[in-house]
Tab-separated table of C-alpha atoms in Angstrom:
chain	number	residue	atom	x	y	z
H	259	MET	CA	88.984	111.910	82.103
H	260	ILE	CA	86.782	112.653	85.097
H	261	ILE	CA	83.644	112.895	82.961
H	262	LEU	CA	84.562	109.730	81.076
H	263	GLN	CA	85.073	107.813	84.309
H	264	LEU	CA	81.817	109.128	85.792
H	265	THR	CA	80.034	107.944	82.654
H	266	MET	CA	81.551	104.490	82.957
H	267	LEU	CA	80.759	104.349	86.679
H	268	ALA	CA	77.120	105.197	85.907
H	269	ALA	CA	77.066	102.499	83.201
H	270	LEU	CA	78.442	100.013	85.735
H	271	LEU	CA	75.930	100.952	88.437
H	272	PHE	CA	72.918	100.927	86.121
H	273	LYS	CA	74.170	97.981	84.001
H	274	LEU	CA	73.893	99.969	80.781
H	275	PRO	CA	75.753	98.296	77.922
H	276	PRO	CA	78.617	98.435	77.380
H	277	HIS	CA	79.422	98.625	81.071
H	278	PRO	CA	82.715	97.647	82.659
H	279	PRO	CA	82.934	94.258	84.354
H	280	ASP	CA	81.987	94.135	88.032
H	281	VAL	CA	85.218	92.364	88.928
H	282	ILE	CA	88.708	92.648	87.447
H	283	PRO	CA	91.882	90.747	88.448
H	284	ILE	CA	92.949	93.419	90.978
H	285	GLY	CA	89.533	93.807	92.640
H	286	GLY	CA	86.149	95.341	92.021
H	287	MET	CA	85.814	97.816	89.165
H	288	GLY	CA	83.706	100.238	91.222
H	289	PRO	CA	86.454	100.851	93.792
H	290	VAL	CA	89.085	101.178	91.039
H	291	ILE	CA	87.015	103.820	89.247
H	292	GLY	CA	86.427	105.502	92.614
H	293	MET	CA	90.170	105.644	93.322
H	294	SER	CA	90.831	107.002	89.862
H	295	LEU	CA	88.158	109.683	90.230
H	296	SER	CA	89.495	110.658	93.648
H	297	ALA	CA	93.038	111.042	92.345
H	298	ALA	CA	91.829	113.033	89.314
H	299	CYS	CA	89.728	115.364	91.470
H	300	ALA	CA	92.604	115.862	93.908
H	301	ALA	CA	94.936	116.674	90.987
H	302	LEU	CA	92.355	119.186	89.803
H	303	VAL	CA	92.278	120.814	93.238
H	304	PHE	CA	96.083	121.064	93.228
H	305	ARG	CA	95.891	122.321	89.616
H	306	GLY	CA	98.823	120.064	88.822
H	307	GLU	CA	101.169	122.426	90.631
H	308	GLY	CA	104.113	121.318	92.699
H	309	ARG	CA	105.275	117.785	93.278
H	310	SER	CA	102.013	116.772	94.934
H	311	GLY	CA	99.908	117.997	92.018
H	312	LYS	CA	102.105	116.285	89.459
H	313	ALA	CA	102.183	113.053	91.498
H	314	LEU	CA	98.385	113.095	91.671
H	315	ILE	CA	98.160	113.583	87.900
H	316	LEU	CA	100.467	110.610	87.342
H	317	CYS	CA	98.484	108.545	89.863
H	318	ALA	CA	95.192	109.427	88.179
H	319	CYS	CA	96.627	108.531	84.779
H	320	LEU	CA	97.979	105.188	85.976
H	321	LEU	CA	94.658	104.320	87.580
H	322	ALA	CA	92.770	105.360	84.436
H	323	ALA	CA	95.093	103.156	82.377
H	324	ILE	CA	93.702	100.137	84.247
H	325	SER	CA	90.400	100.757	82.488
H	326	TYR	CA	91.552	102.461	79.300
H	327	GLY	CA	95.131	101.343	78.675
H	328	PRO	CA	96.501	99.680	75.530
H	329	GLN	CA	95.362	96.273	76.811
H	330	LYS	CA	91.794	97.344	75.983
H	331	PHE	CA	92.522	96.941	72.266
H	332	PHE	CA	92.576	93.169	72.894
H	333	ASP	CA	89.235	93.235	74.731
H	334	PRO	CA	86.371	91.546	72.841
H	335	ALA	CA	84.216	94.643	73.498
H	336	ILE	CA	86.628	97.049	71.785
H	337	GLY	CA	84.131	97.602	68.976
H	338	LEU	CA	81.753	99.136	71.511
H	339	VAL	CA	84.176	100.975	73.809
H	340	TRP	CA	86.855	102.259	71.410
H	341	PRO	CA	85.746	105.925	71.651
H	342	ALA	CA	86.271	105.894	75.415
H	343	VAL	CA	89.584	104.040	75.112
H	344	VAL	CA	91.017	106.364	72.462
H	345	THR	CA	89.825	109.507	74.251
H	346	ALA	CA	91.224	108.365	77.594
H	347	GLN	CA	94.573	107.422	76.062
H	348	LEU	CA	94.848	110.834	74.406
H	349	ALA	CA	94.009	112.492	77.733
H	350	ILE	CA	96.631	110.390	79.527
H	351	ILE	CA	99.260	111.347	76.946
H	352	ALA	CA	98.279	115.027	77.143
H	353	LEU	CA	98.670	114.977	80.929
H	354	VAL	CA	101.815	112.852	81.256
H	355	VAL	CA	103.983	114.250	78.425
H	356	PRO	CA	104.334	117.787	79.889
H	357	ILE	CA	105.287	116.327	83.270
H	358	GLY	CA	107.896	114.095	81.636
H	359	ARG	CA	109.296	117.013	79.630
H	360	ALA	CA	109.531	119.174	82.748
H	361	MET	CA	111.323	116.398	84.635
H	362	PHE	CA	113.901	115.894	81.880
H	363	ALA	CA	114.359	119.630	81.301
H	364	ARG	CA	115.535	120.086	84.896
H	365	ASN	CA	118.260	117.465	84.561
């Protein structure tokens, strides 16, 4: 997910098509990608261990879902960005499912 987001950030900065929009309803896309990258890098540093590591993984996934969530399938540019959307959604699932299983296994 980190590499995918860096690629999209570069596309945004250099205006390479298809690049993400400059502005989205919750703010500027650059800062959103920056937050997402920061959370993903912090989760990597924590190696997903402990509550902090798992919380950072969930945070990174939620922030990535702003750019790559299911709503993207209704975007007019889906024909151009579908590889990124599908890859990111698979990465989100691969990261979130083990955390969810571990949470429910403890109860």
